[in-house]
Amino acid sequence: MTQKHEPGECRCSRGLTRRGFLSTVGAGVAVASAAGKLAAQPAASQGADVLPSAEMTPITLNINGRTHRLLVEPRWSLLFVLRERLGLTGTKVGCERGECGACTVLMDDLPRYACMTLAVEAQGSEITTLEGLMRGEELGGVQQAFVEEDAFQCGYCTPGQIMAVEGLLRAHPEPSQEEIQMGLSGNLCRCGAYVHIFKAAGRAAQLKRGQ
Ligand code: FES
Ligand code: FES
C-alpha cells in the first residue's frame, strides 16, 4: 500500500542519554537503547522460525552504494533485513505499522517506511539509510543541522526525522516552512521537539547549499 506525503514524499507500501544518541546520529551505527526496546521484539521475531534455505528467496539489494546478495523469507520486511541481517541499526524500530516514521529510509530518494516495505520489494531501488548520509567520519549536512539546532530530546525519532528531511531536500532544496511541515508530517516525535526539528530542516537546507 502506498501513501503519499507531500511534498515529494512517499512513505509506505513504506534511559538513552543524549550523548549516546549523538553517537548514533554521528556514526550511524547501532545503539541498543531503552527506547529501542519499544518494538524490537516484533522485528526480531520475523526471523524466529527461519525457513529451510531451499524455500528462501535470493535477492539483491543496493544499499548506500553497496550491493548485498541475501537469502530472505518473502515475508521479511526491509526493516528486519536492514537491522537483523545487515546490522544497519541506524534505522529504528517503532510502531512497525506505518504510523511513527522511526524506520524511514530513502528508496530512490523518496522517504519510505521500511517496516511497511518487503525486502523483496526493495530490489532494483537505491536504498539509503542513516549510515549512508555520513561523509566518511563526518556528519552529513542534515545530521549536522540536527546537532546545531539541538533538534531532539530522547532522540529515538531522530534517525527517521533526518531521513525524511534528507528526502525532502532532495526534492525541494529550498523548502518553505509549509513544505517542511508537510514533508515531516509522516514522522512523529513523542517528545514534541517539532519546533527544533523544523529549524533543523531549514538549517540543513542552508548547509546543503553551502551557506
Ligand atoms: S516503525 Fe515503521 S512507521 Fe513506525
Ligand atoms: S526526540 Fe524523543 S521521540 Fe522525538
Tab-separated table of N, CA, C and O in Angstrom, residues 45-130:
chain	number	residue	atom	x	y	z
A	45	SER	N	11.309	-11.062	15.807
A	45	SER	CA	10.555	-12.294	15.713
A	45	SER	C	10.363	-12.754	14.284
A	45	SER	O	10.040	-13.908	14.033
A	46	GLN	N	10.580	-11.842	13.335
A	46	GLN	CA	10.408	-12.259	11.951
A	46	GLN	C	11.374	-13.365	11.571
A	46	GLN	O	11.119	-14.125	10.657
A	47	GLY	N	12.491	-13.414	12.258
A	47	GLY	CA	13.471	-14.423	11.908
A	47	GLY	C	13.466	-15.609	12.862
A	47	GLY	O	14.358	-16.433	12.828
A	48	ALA	N	12.444	-15.665	13.718
A	48	ALA	CA	12.451	-16.692	14.751
A	48	ALA	C	12.377	-18.092	14.168
A	48	ALA	O	13.032	-19.005	14.643
A	49	ASP	N	11.569	-18.262	13.147
A	49	ASP	CA	11.433	-19.573	12.526
A	49	ASP	C	11.843	-19.458	11.068
A	49	ASP	O	11.018	-19.289	10.177
A	50	VAL	N	13.113	-19.506	10.853
A	50	VAL	CA	13.622	-19.297	9.504
A	50	VAL	C	13.335	-20.519	8.645
A	50	VAL	O	13.504	-21.663	9.075
A	51	LEU	N	12.885	-20.267	7.432
A	51	LEU	CA	12.578	-21.354	6.512
A	51	LEU	C	13.844	-22.095	6.103
A	51	LEU	O	14.944	-21.535	6.153
A	52	PRO	N	13.720	-23.359	5.670
A	52	PRO	CA	14.876	-24.045	5.076
A	52	PRO	C	15.395	-23.227	3.905
A	52	PRO	O	14.615	-22.567	3.207
A	53	SER	N	16.696	-23.256	3.701
A	53	SER	CA	17.290	-22.375	2.688
A	53	SER	C	16.692	-22.581	1.312
A	53	SER	O	16.609	-21.647	0.511
A	54	ALA	N	16.238	-23.817	1.030
A	54	ALA	CA	15.645	-24.078	-0.285
A	54	ALA	C	14.368	-23.283	-0.503
A	54	ALA	O	13.966	-23.045	-1.641
A	55	GLU	N	13.738	-22.874	0.585
A	55	GLU	CA	12.497	-22.109	0.476
A	55	GLU	C	12.723	-20.611	0.606
A	55	GLU	O	11.779	-19.834	0.565
A	56	MET	N	13.959	-20.220	0.786
A	56	MET	CA	14.285	-18.798	0.884
A	56	MET	C	14.389	-18.207	-0.520
A	56	MET	O	14.636	-18.916	-1.501
A	57	THR	N	14.234	-16.894	-0.591
A	57	THR	CA	14.274	-16.198	-1.872
A	57	THR	C	15.584	-15.414	-1.995
A	57	THR	O	15.896	-14.612	-1.106
A	58	PRO	N	16.344	-15.642	-3.054
A	58	PRO	CA	17.565	-14.839	-3.237
A	58	PRO	C	17.203	-13.447	-3.746
A	58	PRO	O	16.408	-13.311	-4.688
A	59	ILE	N	17.767	-12.458	-3.112
A	59	ILE	CA	17.528	-11.087	-3.570
A	59	ILE	C	18.841	-10.314	-3.580
A	59	ILE	O	19.816	-10.708	-2.933
A	60	THR	N	18.828	-9.228	-4.315
A	60	THR	CA	19.970	-8.307	-4.337
A	60	THR	C	19.467	-6.925	-3.963
A	60	THR	O	18.510	-6.426	-4.564
A	61	LEU	N	20.084	-6.354	-2.950
A	61	LEU	CA	19.700	-5.011	-2.509
A	61	LEU	C	20.873	-4.047	-2.692
A	61	LEU	O	22.024	-4.401	-2.402
A	62	ASN	N	20.554	-2.874	-3.178
A	62	ASN	CA	21.556	-1.811	-3.306
A	62	ASN	C	21.352	-0.827	-2.159
A	62	ASN	O	20.354	-0.102	-2.124
A	63	ILE	N	22.280	-0.833	-1.222
A	63	ILE	CA	22.124	-0.033	-0.010
A	63	ILE	C	23.368	0.822	0.199
A	63	ILE	O	24.483	0.302	0.281
A	64	ASN	N	23.156	2.108	0.259
A	64	ASN	CA	24.259	3.048	0.498
A	64	ASN	C	25.418	2.813	-0.470
A	64	ASN	O	26.589	2.861	-0.085
A	65	GLY	N	25.071	2.525	-1.708
A	65	GLY	CA	26.087	2.367	-2.734
A	65	GLY	C	26.761	1.015	-2.768
A	65	GLY	O	27.672	0.800	-3.579
A	66	ARG	N	26.314	0.102	-1.899
A	66	ARG	CA	26.895	-1.243	-1.904
A	66	ARG	C	25.845	-2.270	-2.301
A	66	ARG	O	24.652	-2.113	-2.009
A	67	THR	N	26.304	-3.336	-2.946
A	67	THR	CA	25.404	-4.401	-3.359
A	67	THR	C	25.438	-5.527	-2.327
A	67	THR	O	26.522	-5.973	-1.924
A	68	HIS	N	24.238	-5.960	-1.901
A	68	HIS	CA	24.139	-7.049	-0.920
A	68	HIS	C	23.295	-8.167	-1.524
A	68	HIS	O	22.155	-7.935	-1.928
A	69	ARG	N	23.866	-9.373	-1.573
A	69	ARG	CA	23.106	-10.530	-2.035
A	69	ARG	C	22.713	-11.353	-0.814
A	69	ARG	O	23.571	-11.742	-0.017
A	70	LEU	N	21.421	-11.612	-0.711
A	70	LEU	CA	20.893	-12.224	0.506
A	70	LEU	C	19.879	-13.296	0.174
A	70	LEU	O	19.252	-13.273	-0.895
A	71	LEU	N	19.692	-14.204	1.139
A	71	LEU	CA	18.558	-15.120	1.097
A	71	LEU	C	17.554	-14.629	2.130
A	71	LEU	O	17.904	-14.455	3.304
A	72	VAL	N	16.330	-14.391	1.705
A	72	VAL	CA	15.330	-13.863	2.640
A	72	VAL	C	14.046	-14.678	2.544
A	72	VAL	O	13.777	-15.349	1.539
A	73	GLU	N	13.268	-14.572	3.601
A	73	GLU	CA	11.909	-15.079	3.513
A	73	GLU	C	11.052	-14.004	2.862
A	73	GLU	O	11.239	-12.816	3.117
A	74	PRO	N	10.111	-14.399	2.028
A	74	PRO	CA	9.287	-13.392	1.337
A	74	PRO	C	8.554	-12.460	2.290
A	74	PRO	O	8.222	-11.344	1.935
A	75	ARG	N	8.313	-12.905	3.524
A	75	ARG	CA	7.558	-12.086	4.481
A	75	ARG	C	8.431	-11.066	5.213
A	75	ARG	O	7.913	-10.210	5.927
A	76	TRP	N	9.716	-11.149	5.081
A	76	TRP	CA	10.592	-10.261	5.841
A	76	TRP	C	10.495	-8.836	5.347
A	76	TRP	O	10.553	-8.582	4.136
A	77	SER	N	10.391	-7.920	6.296
A	77	SER	CA	10.354	-6.501	5.932
A	77	SER	C	11.768	-6.001	5.645
A	77	SER	O	12.764	-6.579	6.100
A	78	LEU	N	11.815	-4.905	4.935
A	78	LEU	CA	13.114	-4.262	4.698
A	78	LEU	C	13.731	-3.850	6.033
A	78	LEU	O	14.946	-3.970	6.225
A	79	LEU	N	12.892	-3.406	6.963
A	79	LEU	CA	13.381	-3.014	8.287
A	79	LEU	C	14.090	-4.174	8.973
A	79	LEU	O	15.187	-4.016	9.522
A	80	PHE	N	13.487	-5.331	8.941
A	80	PHE	CA	14.084	-6.508	9.568
A	80	PHE	C	15.418	-6.860	8.907
A	80	PHE	O	16.420	-7.118	9.585
A	81	VAL	N	15.448	-6.831	7.600
A	81	VAL	CA	16.674	-7.209	6.897
A	81	VAL	C	17.791	-6.198	7.168
A	81	VAL	O	18.944	-6.578	7.408
A	82	LEU	N	17.440	-4.919	7.140
A	82	LEU	CA	18.468	-3.902	7.410
A	82	LEU	C	19.096	-4.102	8.781
A	82	LEU	O	20.323	-4.109	8.933
A	83	ARG	N	18.248	-4.274	9.785
A	83	ARG	CA	18.744	-4.331	11.156
A	83	ARG	C	19.309	-5.695	11.531
A	83	ARG	O	20.402	-5.801	12.086
A	84	GLU	N	18.536	-6.726	11.237
A	84	GLU	CA	18.866	-8.050	11.769
A	84	GLU	C	19.740	-8.886	10.849
A	84	GLU	O	20.360	-9.851	11.297
A	85	ARG	N	19.774	-8.558	9.574
A	85	ARG	CA	20.619	-9.315	8.658
A	85	ARG	C	21.844	-8.532	8.212
A	85	ARG	O	22.871	-9.112	7.892
A	86	LEU	N	21.734	-7.207	8.167
A	86	LEU	CA	22.863	-6.411	7.690
A	86	LEU	C	23.484	-5.541	8.771
A	86	LEU	O	24.494	-4.878	8.529
A	87	GLY	N	22.886	-5.504	9.937
A	87	GLY	CA	23.472	-4.740	11.040
A	87	GLY	C	23.372	-3.231	10.875
A	87	GLY	O	24.085	-2.495	11.559
A	88	LEU	N	22.486	-2.773	9.991
A	88	LEU	CA	22.317	-1.335	9.785
A	88	LEU	C	21.249	-0.827	10.747
A	88	LEU	O	20.107	-0.558	10.370
A	89	THR	N	21.646	-0.666	11.997
A	89	THR	CA	20.689	-0.372	13.057
A	89	THR	C	20.424	1.120	13.235
A	89	THR	O	19.736	1.509	14.180
A	90	GLY	N	20.966	1.942	12.340
A	90	GLY	CA	20.579	3.345	12.350
A	90	GLY	C	19.104	3.509	12.044
A	90	GLY	O	18.472	4.476	12.462
A	91	THR	N	18.534	2.574	11.321
A	91	THR	CA	17.098	2.560	11.041
A	91	THR	C	16.386	1.958	12.248
A	91	THR	O	16.661	0.822	12.629
A	92	LYS	N	15.482	2.732	12.839
A	92	LYS	CA	14.899	2.331	14.121
A	92	LYS	C	13.570	1.597	13.982
A	92	LYS	O	12.829	1.784	13.023
A	93	VAL	N	13.298	0.785	14.984
A	93	VAL	CA	12.027	0.068	15.075
A	93	VAL	C	11.110	0.845	16.011
A	93	VAL	O	11.446	1.057	17.169
A	94	GLY	N	9.964	1.268	15.492
A	94	GLY	CA	8.991	1.948	16.337
A	94	GLY	C	7.709	1.159	16.386
A	94	GLY	O	7.625	0.120	17.037
A	95	CYS	N	6.726	1.638	15.663
A	95	CYS	CA	5.388	1.025	15.716
A	95	CYS	C	5.281	-0.241	14.881
A	95	CYS	O	4.453	-1.095	15.145
A	96	GLU	N	6.087	-0.317	13.828
A	96	GLU	CA	6.026	-1.423	12.859
A	96	GLU	C	4.670	-1.540	12.183
A	96	GLU	O	4.264	-2.644	11.792
A	97	ARG	N	3.965	-0.449	12.065
A	97	ARG	CA	2.709	-0.485	11.312
A	97	ARG	C	2.449	0.824	10.569
A	97	ARG	O	1.315	1.232	10.396
A	98	GLY	N	3.516	1.499	10.159
A	98	GLY	CA	3.354	2.659	9.297
A	98	GLY	C	2.759	3.873	9.942
A	98	GLY	O	2.094	4.663	9.273
A	99	GLU	N	3.040	4.081	11.223
A	99	GLU	CA	2.451	5.237	11.891
A	99	GLU	C	3.470	6.249	12.400
A	99	GLU	O	3.181	7.428	12.463
A	100	CYS	N	4.670	5.802	12.786
A	100	CYS	CA	5.559	6.711	13.521
A	100	CYS	C	6.689	7.298	12.691
A	100	CYS	O	7.179	8.376	12.995
A	101	GLY	N	7.153	6.596	11.681
A	101	GLY	CA	8.235	7.112	10.845
A	101	GLY	C	9.635	6.821	11.358
A	101	GLY	O	10.615	7.213	10.728
A	102	ALA	N	9.769	6.135	12.484
A	102	ALA	CA	11.110	5.861	13.024
A	102	ALA	C	11.966	5.042	12.067
A	102	ALA	O	13.194	5.106	12.099
A	103	CYS	N	11.322	4.287	11.210
A	103	CYS	CA	12.034	3.367	10.311
A	103	CYS	C	12.296	3.970	8.931
A	103	CYS	O	12.662	3.239	8.005
A	104	THR	N	12.121	5.275	8.795
A	104	THR	CA	12.203	5.897	7.465
A	104	THR	C	13.580	5.710	6.824
A	104	THR	O	14.614	5.971	7.436
A	105	VAL	N	13.566	5.264	5.580
A	105	VAL	CA	14.768	5.200	4.741
A	105	VAL	C	14.412	5.888	3.426
A	105	VAL	O	13.259	6.295	3.223
A	106	LEU	N	15.368	6.031	2.554
A	106	LEU	CA	15.067	6.537	1.216
A	106	LEU	C	15.133	5.387	0.232
A	106	LEU	O	16.048	4.561	0.282
A	107	MET	N	14.147	5.342	-0.630
A	107	MET	CA	14.189	4.422	-1.765
A	107	MET	C	14.097	5.278	-3.013
A	107	MET	O	13.092	5.952	-3.245
A	108	ASP	N	15.178	5.272	-3.785
A	108	ASP	CA	15.243	6.144	-4.957
A	108	ASP	C	14.908	7.578	-4.572
A	108	ASP	O	14.104	8.259	-5.237
A	109	ASP	N	15.500	8.015	-3.500
A	109	ASP	CA	15.422	9.400	-2.991
A	109	ASP	C	14.099	9.750	-2.326
A	109	ASP	O	13.928	10.879	-1.876
A	110	LEU	N	13.156	8.835	-2.257
A	110	LEU	CA	11.873	9.124	-1.614
A	110	LEU	C	11.806	8.465	-0.245
A	110	LEU	O	12.134	7.279	-0.108
A	111	PRO	N	11.379	9.215	0.786
A	111	PRO	CA	11.229	8.603	2.109
A	111	PRO	C	10.220	7.460	2.082
A	111	PRO	O	9.177	7.547	1.436
A	112	ARG	N	10.569	6.428	2.805
A	112	ARG	CA	9.733	5.230	2.778
A	112	ARG	C	9.796	4.555	4.143
A	112	ARG	O	10.862	4.493	4.766
A	113	TYR	N	8.673	4.027	4.600
A	113	TYR	CA	8.662	3.281	5.852
A	113	TYR	C	9.232	1.883	5.590
A	113	TYR	O	8.612	1.064	4.905
A	114	ALA	N	10.378	1.593	6.174
A	114	ALA	CA	10.988	0.279	5.956
A	114	ALA	C	10.165	-0.836	6.585
A	114	ALA	O	10.235	-1.984	6.150
A	115	CYS	N	9.366	-0.502	7.607
A	115	CYS	CA	8.543	-1.538	8.250
A	115	CYS	C	7.387	-1.967	7.356
A	115	CYS	O	6.829	-3.042	7.546
A	116	MET	N	7.028	-1.113	6.417
A	116	MET	CA	5.895	-1.401	5.541
A	116	MET	C	6.362	-1.823	4.152
A	116	MET	O	5.568	-1.864	3.215
A	117	THR	N	7.634	-2.086	4.017
A	117	THR	CA	8.207	-2.456	2.729
A	117	THR	C	8.817	-3.840	2.839
A	117	THR	O	9.635	-4.088	3.736
A	118	LEU	N	8.415	-4.744	1.988
A	118	LEU	CA	9.038	-6.067	1.984
A	118	LEU	C	10.438	-5.969	1.387
A	118	LEU	O	10.661	-5.204	0.441
A	119	ALA	N	11.334	-6.754	1.921
A	119	ALA	CA	12.703	-6.729	1.395
A	119	ALA	C	12.716	-7.093	-0.090
A	119	ALA	O	13.455	-6.489	-0.875
A	120	VAL	N	11.894	-8.057	-0.469
A	120	VAL	CA	11.879	-8.465	-1.879
A	120	VAL	C	11.392	-7.327	-2.774
A	120	VAL	O	11.786	-7.234	-3.939
A	121	GLU	N	10.569	-6.481	-2.199
A	121	GLU	CA	10.004	-5.348	-2.930
A	121	GLU	C	11.045	-4.257	-3.183
A	121	GLU	O	10.895	-3.436	-4.086
A	122	ALA	N	12.082	-4.244	-2.371
A	122	ALA	CA	13.083	-3.179	-2.444
A	122	ALA	C	14.144	-3.442	-3.507
A	122	ALA	O	15.002	-2.584	-3.753
A	123	GLN	N	14.098	-4.597	-4.137
A	123	GLN	CA	15.065	-4.900	-5.181
A	123	GLN	C	14.919	-3.904	-6.332
A	123	GLN	O	13.814	-3.516	-6.690
A	124	GLY	N	16.048	-3.531	-6.896
A	124	GLY	CA	16.022	-2.630	-8.047
A	124	GLY	C	15.997	-1.163	-7.675
A	124	GLY	O	16.104	-0.302	-8.548
A	125	SER	N	15.849	-0.868	-6.372
A	125	SER	CA	15.868	0.521	-5.929
A	125	SER	C	17.188	0.825	-5.231
A	125	SER	O	17.837	-0.072	-4.696
A	126	GLU	N	17.540	2.082	-5.246
A	126	GLU	CA	18.705	2.530	-4.491
A	126	GLU	C	18.227	2.924	-3.104
A	126	GLU	O	17.451	3.864	-2.948
A	127	ILE	N	18.660	2.168	-2.114
A	127	ILE	CA	18.217	2.395	-0.739
A	127	ILE	C	19.285	3.188	0.008
A	127	ILE	O	20.474	2.877	-0.076
A	128	THR	N	18.833	4.196	0.724
A	128	THR	CA	19.753	4.985	1.556
A	128	THR	C	19.268	4.927	2.991
A	128	THR	O	18.099	5.178	3.274
A	129	THR	N	20.177	4.589	3.887
A	129	THR	CA	19.863	4.571	5.314
A	129	THR	C	20.657	5.678	6.011
A	129	THR	O	21.496	6.348	5.389
A	130	LEU	N	20.419	5.838	7.281
A	130	LEU	CA	21.128	6.866	8.045
A	130	LEU	C	22.639	6.737	7.873
A	130	LEU	O	23.349	7.734	7.748
